[in-house]
Coordinates of C-alpha atoms in Angstrom, one line a residue:
Chain A
M124 CA 102.8 125.1 98.6
K125 CA 99.7 123.4 98.0
I126 CA 99.2 121.0 100.3
I127 CA 96.8 118.4 100.5
A128 CA 95.4 116.6 104.0
C129 CA 93.2 113.6 103.6
V130 CA 91.0 113.2 106.3
K131 CA 89.2 110.0 107.6
Q132 CA 86.1 109.7 110.3
V133 CA 86.1 106.8 112.6
P134 CA 84.6 106.1 116.0
D135 CA 86.6 107.5 119.1
T136 CA 89.0 105.3 120.2
E137 CA 87.4 104.9 123.7
T138 CA 84.1 103.3 121.7
Q139 CA 83.3 99.9 122.8
I140 CA 82.5 98.2 119.0
K141 CA 79.5 96.2 118.6
V142 CA 78.8 94.0 116.0
A143 CA 75.7 94.8 113.8
P144 CA 72.7 92.5 113.8
D145 CA 74.1 91.7 109.6
G146 CA 77.1 90.5 111.2
T147 CA 79.2 91.7 108.3
S148 CA 79.5 95.7 109.8
I149 CA 79.5 97.7 113.4
A150 CA 76.4 98.7 115.3
Q151 CA 76.3 102.4 114.9
D152 CA 74.4 103.4 117.7
G153 CA 75.9 105.4 120.4
I154 CA 79.2 105.7 118.3
K155 CA 81.1 109.5 118.7
W156 CA 82.6 110.1 115.3
V157 CA 85.7 112.1 115.0
M158 CA 88.9 112.7 113.0
N159 CA 91.2 109.6 112.7
P160 CA 94.0 110.5 115.0
Y161 CA 96.8 110.1 112.8
D162 CA 95.0 112.0 109.7
E163 CA 94.8 115.0 112.8
F164 CA 98.8 114.8 112.4
G165 CA 98.6 115.1 108.8
V166 CA 96.5 118.2 109.1
E167 CA 98.8 120.1 112.0
E168 CA 101.4 119.0 109.9
A169 CA 100.2 120.8 106.3
L170 CA 99.4 123.6 108.2
R171 CA 103.1 124.2 109.7
L172 CA 104.2 123.6 106.3
K173 CA 101.8 126.4 105.3
E174 CA 102.8 128.8 107.9
K175 CA 106.7 128.7 106.6
F176 CA 106.4 128.7 102.8
G177 CA 102.8 130.3 102.4
G178 CA 99.9 128.5 100.1
E179 CA 97.2 127.0 100.8
V180 CA 96.0 123.3 102.7
I181 CA 93.0 121.4 101.5
V182 CA 90.9 119.2 103.1
V183 CA 90.2 116.1 101.6
G184 CA 87.2 113.7 103.1
L185 CA 85.4 110.8 101.8
G186 CA 82.2 109.3 103.3
P187 CA 78.8 110.0 104.7
K188 CA 77.4 113.6 105.3
R189 CA 78.3 113.4 108.9
V190 CA 82.2 113.8 107.8
T191 CA 81.5 117.3 107.2
E192 CA 81.5 117.6 110.7
S193 CA 85.8 116.3 110.6
L194 CA 86.0 118.8 107.9
R195 CA 84.8 121.6 109.5
T196 CA 87.1 120.5 112.6
A197 CA 90.1 121.3 110.2
L198 CA 88.9 123.9 108.9
A199 CA 89.0 125.7 112.2
M200 CA 92.3 124.6 112.4
G201 CA 93.1 126.4 109.7
A202 CA 92.6 124.9 106.7
D203 CA 91.8 126.9 103.8
K204 CA 89.4 125.0 102.2
A205 CA 87.7 121.6 102.1
I206 CA 86.1 119.0 99.9
L207 CA 84.0 116.0 100.5
V208 CA 83.4 113.0 98.2
T209 CA 80.3 111.9 99.0
D210 CA 77.9 109.2 96.9
D211 CA 75.9 107.0 98.3
A212 CA 77.3 104.4 95.9
L213 CA 80.3 104.9 98.4
E214 CA 78.8 103.0 101.3
G215 CA 80.8 99.9 101.9
S216 CA 83.6 100.8 99.4
D217 CA 87.6 98.7 99.9
A218 CA 90.7 100.4 100.5
L219 CA 91.6 100.4 96.9
A220 CA 87.9 101.7 95.8
V221 CA 88.3 104.6 98.3
A222 CA 92.0 105.1 97.2
R223 CA 90.5 105.5 93.0
A224 CA 87.9 108.1 94.2
L225 CA 90.3 110.0 96.4
A226 CA 93.1 110.7 93.2
A227 CA 89.9 111.4 91.3
A228 CA 89.2 114.1 93.8
V229 CA 92.8 115.1 93.9
K230 CA 94.4 115.0 90.8
D231 CA 94.1 118.2 88.9
L232 CA 94.3 120.1 91.8
E233 CA 98.5 120.9 91.2
F234 CA 99.1 120.1 94.7
D235 CA 102.7 120.1 96.2
L236 CA 102.4 117.5 98.8
I237 CA 100.1 115.1 100.4
L238 CA 99.2 113.9 104.1
A239 CA 97.5 111.2 105.0
G240 CA 97.9 109.5 108.5
Q241 CA 99.6 106.0 108.3
R242 CA 96.1 104.0 109.0
G243 CA 92.8 104.8 110.1
V244 CA 92.3 103.2 113.9
D245 CA 89.2 101.7 112.7
D246 CA 90.0 98.8 109.9
D247 CA 93.5 98.8 110.6
Q248 CA 94.4 98.4 106.9
G249 CA 97.3 101.3 106.3
L250 CA 96.6 100.8 102.8
V251 CA 94.7 104.0 101.2
G252 CA 97.8 106.6 101.7
A253 CA 99.8 104.0 99.7
S254 CA 97.5 103.5 97.3
L255 CA 96.5 107.0 96.5
A256 CA 100.0 107.5 95.9
E257 CA 100.6 104.3 93.4
F258 CA 97.2 105.7 91.6
L259 CA 98.6 109.4 91.2
G260 CA 102.6 107.8 90.3
I261 CA 104.4 110.0 93.3
P262 CA 106.8 108.7 95.7
H263 CA 105.3 107.4 99.2
L264 CA 107.1 108.2 102.4
P265 CA 105.4 106.1 105.0
V266 CA 104.7 106.1 108.5
I267 CA 106.9 109.1 109.5
T268 CA 107.8 110.5 112.4
K269 CA 109.5 114.1 111.2
L270 CA 108.9 116.2 108.1
E271 CA 111.4 119.0 106.5
A272 CA 110.7 120.7 103.2
S273 CA 113.7 122.3 101.3
E274 CA 113.9 125.7 101.2
D275 CA 113.0 125.7 97.4
G276 CA 109.9 123.9 98.5
K277 CA 110.8 121.7 96.0
S278 CA 112.0 118.0 98.1
V279 CA 111.4 116.4 101.7
K280 CA 113.1 114.6 103.9
A281 CA 111.4 112.5 106.3
N282 CA 112.1 110.1 109.5
R283 CA 110.7 106.8 109.5
P284 CA 111.2 104.8 112.8
V285 CA 111.8 101.2 111.9
E286 CA 113.2 98.4 114.1
G287 CA 116.0 100.1 116.3
K288 CA 116.9 102.5 113.4
T289 CA 115.2 105.6 111.7
L290 CA 115.2 105.4 108.2
V291 CA 115.6 109.4 106.5
L292 CA 114.0 109.7 103.4
E293 CA 114.0 111.9 100.9
A294 CA 111.7 112.4 97.8
A295 CA 111.0 115.4 95.2
L296 CA 107.4 117.1 95.6
P297 CA 105.1 116.4 94.5
A298 CA 105.0 113.1 97.1
L299 CA 102.8 111.5 99.6
V300 CA 103.4 111.1 103.5
T301 CA 101.4 109.2 105.7
A302 CA 101.7 110.4 109.0
Q303 CA 102.6 108.9 112.4
K304 CA 102.4 109.4 116.2
G305 CA 104.9 111.5 117.3
L306 CA 105.1 114.1 114.0
N307 CA 103.8 116.8 116.0
E308 CA 100.9 117.8 119.1
P309 CA 97.9 118.8 116.9
R310 CA 96.2 122.2 117.8
Y311 CA 93.1 122.8 119.3
A312 CA 90.5 124.6 117.3
S313 CA 90.2 128.5 118.4
L314 CA 87.0 130.0 119.1
P315 CA 87.8 132.6 116.4
G316 CA 89.0 129.6 114.4
I317 CA 85.7 127.5 114.8
M318 CA 83.5 131.0 113.5
K319 CA 85.7 131.5 110.8
A320 CA 85.6 127.8 109.5
K321 CA 81.7 128.3 109.2
K322 CA 82.4 130.7 105.9
K323 CA 85.0 128.4 104.5
P324 CA 84.6 127.2 101.1
L325 CA 83.3 123.1 101.4
E326 CA 82.5 121.7 98.0
E327 CA 80.6 118.4 98.0
K328 CA 81.7 115.8 95.2
S329 CA 79.5 112.8 93.5
L330 CA 81.3 109.8 92.4
A331 CA 79.7 111.3 88.7
D332 CA 81.2 114.8 89.3
L333 CA 84.4 113.1 89.5
G334 CA 84.1 110.9 86.1
L335 CA 84.0 107.9 88.2
D336 CA 81.5 104.5 87.4
A337 CA 80.0 103.9 90.7
S338 CA 79.4 100.2 89.6
E339 CA 82.8 100.0 90.1
F340 CA 82.1 101.4 93.9
G341 CA 80.6 100.2 97.2
T342 CA 80.0 96.9 99.2
G343 CA 79.4 94.9 96.0
A344 CA 81.9 96.1 94.2
R345 CA 84.7 95.3 97.3
K346 CA 87.7 92.6 95.9
L347 CA 88.1 92.2 99.6
K348 CA 84.9 90.9 100.8
V349 CA 84.0 90.7 104.8
I350 CA 82.1 87.3 105.0
E351 CA 81.5 88.1 108.9
L352 CA 82.5 90.1 112.0
T353 CA 82.9 88.9 115.5
P354 CA 83.7 89.9 119.0
P355 CA 87.4 89.1 119.8
P356 CA 87.6 85.6 121.2
E357 CA 87.3 86.1 125.0
R358 CA 90.3 85.7 126.8
Q359 CA 89.8 83.9 130.5
A360 CA 90.6 85.9 133.6
G361 CA 94.2 83.8 134.4
K362 CA 95.4 83.1 138.0
I363 CA 96.2 85.8 141.0
V364 CA 99.8 84.7 142.2
E365 CA 99.6 84.6 145.8
G366 CA 102.3 85.0 148.0
E367 CA 103.5 86.6 151.8
S368 CA 105.9 89.2 150.4
P369 CA 106.1 90.9 146.9
E370 CA 109.8 88.4 147.3
E371 CA 107.5 85.4 147.5
K372 CA 105.1 86.6 144.5
A373 CA 107.7 87.5 142.1
A374 CA 109.5 83.8 142.8
A375 CA 106.2 82.0 142.5
L376 CA 105.5 84.2 139.4
A377 CA 109.1 83.5 137.6
K378 CA 108.6 79.8 138.3
L379 CA 105.0 79.7 136.5
L380 CA 106.5 81.2 133.9
H381 CA 109.3 79.0 133.1
D382 CA 107.3 75.5 134.1
E383 CA 103.7 76.3 132.9
A384 CA 103.5 79.0 130.7
K385 CA 107.2 77.9 129.2
V386 CA 107.8 81.1 127.8
I387 CA 111.2 82.0 129.7
Chain B
M40 CA 95.5 80.1 85.4
A41 CA 96.4 81.3 88.4
Q42 CA 98.3 78.7 90.5
G43 CA 99.9 78.5 93.5
V44 CA 100.8 80.1 97.0
M45 CA 103.8 82.6 96.7
V46 CA 105.6 84.1 99.8
I47 CA 107.6 87.5 100.1
A48 CA 110.8 86.5 102.2
E49 CA 112.3 89.2 103.9
Q50 CA 116.3 89.9 104.8
R51 CA 117.9 92.6 106.7
G52 CA 121.6 93.2 106.2
G53 CA 121.7 90.4 103.4
E54 CA 120.3 87.5 106.8
I55 CA 116.7 86.1 106.4
H56 CA 114.7 88.0 108.8
K57 CA 112.6 85.2 111.0
I58 CA 109.2 86.7 109.5
S59 CA 110.2 84.5 106.1
N60 CA 110.1 81.6 108.1
E61 CA 106.8 82.2 109.6
V62 CA 105.2 83.2 106.1
T63 CA 106.8 80.7 104.3
S64 CA 105.7 78.0 106.9
E65 CA 101.9 79.1 106.8
G66 CA 102.5 79.3 102.8
R67 CA 103.3 75.4 102.6
R68 CA 100.4 74.9 104.9
L69 CA 98.0 76.7 102.2
A70 CA 100.1 75.3 99.2
D71 CA 98.9 71.9 100.8
A72 CA 95.4 72.6 101.4
L73 CA 95.2 74.0 97.7
G74 CA 97.5 70.3 96.4
Q75 CA 99.6 73.5 94.7
D76 CA 103.0 74.2 94.8
L77 CA 105.2 76.9 96.6
T78 CA 107.3 79.6 96.0
T79 CA 109.2 82.2 98.3
V80 CA 110.5 85.1 96.5
V81 CA 113.5 87.3 98.0
L82 CA 114.9 90.2 97.4
G83 CA 118.3 91.3 98.5
S84 CA 121.8 92.1 97.6
G85 CA 123.5 88.6 98.0
V86 CA 121.0 86.9 99.3
K87 CA 120.8 83.9 96.8
D88 CA 122.8 81.2 99.1
K89 CA 120.7 82.3 102.4
A90 CA 117.6 82.4 100.7
A91 CA 117.9 78.4 99.7
A92 CA 117.4 77.9 103.5
L93 CA 114.1 78.7 103.0
A94 CA 113.4 75.4 101.3
R95 CA 113.7 73.4 104.5
Y96 CA 110.8 75.3 106.0
G97 CA 108.7 74.2 103.0
A98 CA 109.1 76.8 100.1
D99 CA 109.1 74.2 96.6
K100 CA 110.9 76.7 94.2
I101 CA 112.8 80.0 95.7
I102 CA 113.2 83.0 93.8
A103 CA 116.1 85.3 94.4
A104 CA 115.8 89.0 92.8
D105 CA 119.2 89.8 93.7
D106 CA 121.1 93.1 92.8
P107 CA 123.1 96.1 94.9
Q108 CA 119.9 98.4 94.5
L109 CA 118.1 95.9 96.5
E110 CA 119.9 95.8 99.4
N111 CA 117.9 97.8 101.7
Y112 CA 114.2 98.1 101.6
T113 CA 112.3 101.0 99.5
S114 CA 108.9 100.3 98.0
D115 CA 109.9 102.3 95.2
A116 CA 112.2 99.9 94.5
Y117 CA 111.1 96.5 95.6
V118 CA 107.4 97.0 93.8
P119 CA 108.0 96.9 90.7
V120 CA 110.6 93.8 90.7
I121 CA 107.7 92.1 92.9
A122 CA 105.0 92.8 90.6
E123 CA 106.9 91.7 87.4
I124 CA 107.7 88.9 89.1
V125 CA 104.0 87.9 90.4
K126 CA 102.9 88.5 86.4
A127 CA 105.4 86.2 85.4
N128 CA 104.0 83.3 87.4
E129 CA 100.5 83.8 88.4
P130 CA 99.9 82.8 91.9
A131 CA 96.7 81.9 93.5
V132 CA 97.8 83.3 96.5
L133 CA 100.2 86.2 97.6
L134 CA 101.4 85.7 101.3
L135 CA 104.0 89.0 103.0
G136 CA 104.6 89.5 106.7
A137 CA 103.0 92.3 108.1
S138 CA 106.4 93.8 109.5
S139 CA 107.4 97.3 108.6
M140 CA 108.6 96.3 105.4
G141 CA 105.8 94.2 104.6
K142 CA 102.9 96.2 105.3
D143 CA 104.0 99.4 103.0
L144 CA 105.0 97.1 100.4
S145 CA 102.0 95.3 100.3
A146 CA 99.9 98.6 100.7
R147 CA 101.6 99.9 97.2
L148 CA 102.0 96.3 95.5
S149 CA 98.5 95.5 95.6
A150 CA 97.2 98.8 93.9
R151 CA 99.8 98.0 91.4
L152 CA 98.1 95.1 91.1
G153 CA 94.4 96.2 91.6
V154 CA 94.0 93.4 93.8
G155 CA 92.2 93.4 97.2
M156 CA 94.8 93.2 100.4
A157 CA 94.0 91.5 103.9
Q158 CA 96.6 93.5 106.1
D159 CA 97.9 92.1 109.6
C160 CA 96.1 88.7 109.9
V161 CA 96.3 86.4 112.6
S162 CA 95.0 83.1 110.8
F163 CA 94.2 81.5 106.9
A164 CA 92.4 78.8 105.9
V165 CA 91.5 77.6 101.9
E166 CA 87.6 76.9 101.8
D167 CA 86.1 75.9 98.8
G168 CA 89.5 76.6 97.0
K169 CA 89.8 80.3 98.3
L170 CA 91.9 81.8 100.8
T171 CA 90.1 83.5 103.5
A172 CA 91.2 84.9 106.4
V173 CA 91.2 86.3 109.4
R174 CA 92.2 90.4 111.0
P175 CA 91.8 92.0 114.0
I176 CA 89.5 95.4 113.4
Y177 CA 89.7 98.0 115.8
A178 CA 92.9 97.1 117.0
G179 CA 91.4 93.8 118.0
K180 CA 87.5 95.2 119.6
A181 CA 86.5 92.9 116.7
Y182 CA 87.5 90.2 114.4
A183 CA 86.9 90.4 110.6
K184 CA 87.0 87.1 108.4
V185 CA 87.2 88.0 104.4
T186 CA 88.4 86.7 101.0
F187 CA 88.5 87.8 98.1
S188 CA 85.9 88.9 94.7
D189 CA 86.9 86.2 92.3
D190 CA 88.1 88.8 89.3
S191 CA 91.3 89.5 92.6
L192 CA 94.1 87.5 91.9
P193 CA 96.6 86.8 93.5
Q194 CA 94.4 86.5 97.1
M195 CA 96.9 89.0 98.6
A196 CA 97.6 89.4 102.4
T197 CA 100.1 89.9 105.4
A198 CA 100.4 87.7 108.4
R199 CA 101.1 89.1 111.9
P200 CA 104.1 88.7 113.1
N201 CA 104.9 86.0 116.2
V202 CA 101.1 84.4 115.6
L203 CA 101.9 81.7 112.9
A204 CA 103.4 78.3 113.9
V205 CA 106.7 77.8 112.4
N206 CA 107.2 74.7 110.4
E207 CA 110.3 72.1 112.1
P208 CA 113.0 73.0 109.6
D209 CA 113.4 69.5 107.5
A210 CA 117.0 69.4 106.3
G211 CA 116.2 66.8 103.7
R212 CA 114.2 69.4 101.9
S213 CA 115.9 71.4 99.1
A214 CA 114.7 73.9 96.2
D215 CA 116.1 75.0 93.0
V216 CA 116.6 78.6 93.7
V217 CA 116.0 80.9 90.7
D218 CA 117.3 84.2 89.2
A219 CA 114.8 86.5 88.9
P220 CA 115.3 90.0 86.5
V221 CA 115.9 93.1 88.2
N222 CA 113.9 96.2 86.4
L223 CA 113.8 99.6 88.6
D224 CA 112.8 101.8 85.9
D225 CA 108.9 102.1 86.1
G226 CA 108.8 105.2 85.1
Q227 CA 108.1 106.7 88.6
S228 CA 109.4 109.1 90.4
K229 CA 111.1 107.8 93.9
A230 CA 111.7 108.0 97.6
K231 CA 115.1 107.0 98.4
V232 CA 117.1 106.4 101.4
A233 CA 119.2 109.6 102.3
E234 CA 120.5 108.2 106.1
V235 CA 120.2 105.4 107.9
V236 CA 120.3 106.5 112.1
V237 CA 120.9 103.8 114.6
D238 CA 118.7 104.6 117.7
E239 CA 119.4 101.6 119.9
S240 CA 122.0 98.8 118.4
G241 CA 120.0 95.4 118.3
K242 CA 116.6 96.9 119.4
V243 CA 113.7 94.9 117.9
D244 CA 110.6 96.7 116.9
L245 CA 107.9 96.4 119.5
T246 CA 105.3 94.7 116.9
E247 CA 107.9 92.0 115.8
A248 CA 109.0 91.7 119.8
D249 CA 108.7 88.2 121.4
K250 CA 109.1 89.5 124.9
I251 CA 107.9 92.6 125.9
V252 CA 107.6 94.5 129.6
S253 CA 105.7 97.6 129.7
G254 CA 104.6 100.5 131.7
G255 CA 101.6 102.6 132.7
R256 CA 100.8 105.7 134.9
G257 CA 101.9 103.5 138.0
M258 CA 105.8 103.8 136.9
K259 CA 105.2 107.7 138.2
G260 CA 108.1 109.0 136.0
P261 CA 110.4 108.5 133.3
E262 CA 112.8 107.0 136.0
G263 CA 110.5 104.5 137.0
F264 CA 111.1 102.3 133.7
Q265 CA 114.7 101.6 134.9
V266 CA 113.5 98.3 137.0
L267 CA 111.6 97.9 133.2
E268 CA 114.5 97.9 131.3
E269 CA 116.4 95.4 133.5
L270 CA 113.5 92.8 133.8
A271 CA 113.3 93.2 129.5
A272 CA 116.9 92.7 130.0
A273 CA 117.3 89.5 131.5
I274 CA 114.0 88.0 129.5
G275 CA 115.7 89.0 126.2
G276 CA 112.6 91.5 126.0
S277 CA 111.8 94.4 124.5
V278 CA 110.0 97.3 126.8
G279 CA 106.7 99.2 126.2
A280 CA 104.3 101.7 127.4
S281 CA 100.9 102.7 127.6
R282 CA 99.1 106.0 125.9
S283 CA 99.3 107.6 129.5
A284 CA 102.9 107.0 130.1
V285 CA 103.6 108.3 126.8
G286 CA 101.8 111.3 127.1
A287 CA 103.3 112.2 130.2
G288 CA 106.5 112.2 128.2
W289 CA 108.2 109.6 129.9
R290 CA 108.6 107.2 126.8
S291 CA 109.1 107.9 123.2
H292 CA 106.1 107.6 120.9
T293 CA 107.6 104.8 119.1
D294 CA 107.2 102.9 122.7
Q295 CA 103.3 102.9 122.7
V296 CA 101.2 100.1 123.0
G297 CA 97.5 100.2 122.0
Q298 CA 94.9 101.3 119.2
T299 CA 96.8 104.6 118.7
G300 CA 100.2 103.4 118.9
K301 CA 101.7 99.7 118.1
V302 CA 99.3 96.7 118.0
V303 CA 101.8 93.9 119.5
S304 CA 101.5 90.2 119.7
P305 CA 104.7 88.6 121.8
N306 CA 104.6 85.1 123.4
L307 CA 104.8 86.9 126.8
Y308 CA 103.3 90.8 127.7
V309 CA 104.3 91.7 130.9
A310 CA 101.7 94.7 131.8
C311 CA 103.7 96.6 135.0
G312 CA 101.4 99.6 136.4
I313 CA 99.0 99.6 133.4
S314 CA 95.0 99.6 134.5
G315 CA 94.3 98.3 131.3
A316 CA 92.1 101.0 129.4
I317 CA 89.9 99.7 126.4
Q318 CA 92.0 101.1 123.6
H319 CA 95.5 99.3 125.1
L320 CA 93.8 95.9 125.6
A321 CA 93.5 96.5 122.2
G322 CA 97.0 97.0 121.6
M323 CA 98.1 93.9 123.0
S324 CA 95.1 91.2 123.3
T325 CA 96.6 88.5 120.4
S326 CA 99.7 88.4 123.0
K327 CA 100.3 84.7 123.6
V328 CA 100.7 85.2 128.1
I329 CA 99.7 88.3 129.7
V330 CA 101.4 89.0 133.1
A331 CA 99.8 91.9 135.0
I332 CA 101.3 93.6 138.1
N333 CA 99.1 96.2 139.5
K334 CA 98.5 97.5 143.2
D335 CA 94.8 98.2 142.5
P336 CA 92.8 94.4 142.7
D337 CA 90.0 96.0 140.4
A338 CA 92.1 97.0 137.4
P339 CA 90.7 95.9 134.5
I340 CA 93.7 94.3 133.3
F341 CA 93.8 91.5 135.7
Q342 CA 90.4 90.2 133.6
K343 CA 92.8 89.4 130.4
A344 CA 95.7 88.4 132.2
D345 CA 97.2 84.9 132.6
Y346 CA 98.9 85.6 135.6
G347 CA 98.2 88.1 138.0
V348 CA 100.1 89.9 141.0
V349 CA 98.6 92.3 143.0
D350 CA 101.1 94.5 144.8
D351 CA 103.4 97.3 144.3
L352 CA 105.2 96.9 141.0
F353 CA 108.0 98.3 142.5
K354 CA 108.1 95.5 145.6
V355 CA 108.0 93.1 142.6
V356 CA 109.8 93.8 139.6
P357 CA 113.3 93.7 141.4
P358 CA 113.2 90.5 142.8
L359 CA 111.2 89.1 139.8
T360 CA 114.4 90.0 137.7
E361 CA 116.6 88.0 139.8
E362 CA 114.2 85.0 139.6
V363 CA 113.9 85.2 136.4
K364 CA 117.7 85.1 135.6
K365 CA 117.8 82.3 138.3
V366 CA 115.0 79.9 136.4
M367 CA 116.8 80.8 133.0
A368 CA 120.2 79.7 134.2

């Protein structure tokens, strides 16, 4: 089975996000860049399928050179090779453009399955996976917590929890699956894995290599334009509910929620 | 020339889902700001009569795609039908709810239409004749105000559940209900729903819950959540959990609130034994009223809470459940 896992690099979730002086991007200093947590579930699932069915796992990333580090992490976990789509003209591209570039990078790879995170924990759009499936004309199984491939490796079943139900989705391969938390527990790269990863192939592709027109990418070509970024609205610390005993505090709180906040 | 506002309503089991009232109400406001009409679109099986009621929230026209194959949502079935409706009507604005269905549908639909998409927005406006939207990014650690390039039509966005004001229903309003053609064959391979497993009857998805009672490390174990289940039942809410409670295996992954879990926006969020790590606060900061119950007076959660109780949650929550029943009676 030939499996592609898409990898985005994002600021670690413990990062304090600050708006840069230009007002339309975030300040880059002090950011610890990591593999998007949801993409890590995708890489892990790809490796598990390879262990069961044999074949190959190719990780595909897009972005500046620093993304190499996350691709090496995936290689150290056990992926076989990596492709980095990197080009100065990509800087600032929106989800639609990113999906177009990824589609161009993978379309000729004769893959069976593509795994991606259900969203990046930076822009929170959740668009790239579905858009990539659309551009490749393949089914998309979204936000899934369990994945099973049929014995003949020709179809997949996936669980999608939604509103207190679990939908069991089924699709013929090739297909694209977006990973949700709960799908698996990603492995850590072992020391031998890290050593091996240094020798594994990592290929860089520019937009020209992919036969794409650079003018259709980057900030200027965005369909969704960013006017400004701002810090979140400040929430004022409210009142501390006083009382002589826990029971008194509970009674006072219930009264406040009913009479003042009017939420119960 | 693109003209008018179109919203996509949702149904579950043939009943109009409440996000439909939210997006129809917002669609009305945007249509008024543009001086244009509002069309609400519903897909389902046997939903035509129910759809007519959306006129009361402001729809001028209702388009119903009624077909047994549209009874349950899959993006593969819904995308070609809506894409056709959009092409036939050329709206200037296309608004959906950011429900589990809307998030998935909007993602693939935007790619098919080749337009920009703003996911999970918390407010909208019309400025110089164009749609602008505000959306939290980094799970709410920053807010982005966005708009669309001139060639990106319709201007497409989804609205976070529970955030937009719902219009007072006007029983005097009615609208024409028009049938849309249903042609599902777009030549693409499709995913299908093989089975539906009901986990817990009637449980609301956290992202759409009106009230949430959440527990963290302070719950001490899975059995600690029993008191939260009881409080949630009393107020008609759902139970959530912090990353550490989920990581410890006390609650299911689907219950996690935060940057690597669900971003929620209920009217009432009660955080019990949650210190308030940045990635948790990010996931619940657009809640309307936040209550924190924690014995550590220095817990960061108190900086975000409208009401704080500094005490042992196991001593506060059970009497709170009883008091809540009294005031709600």
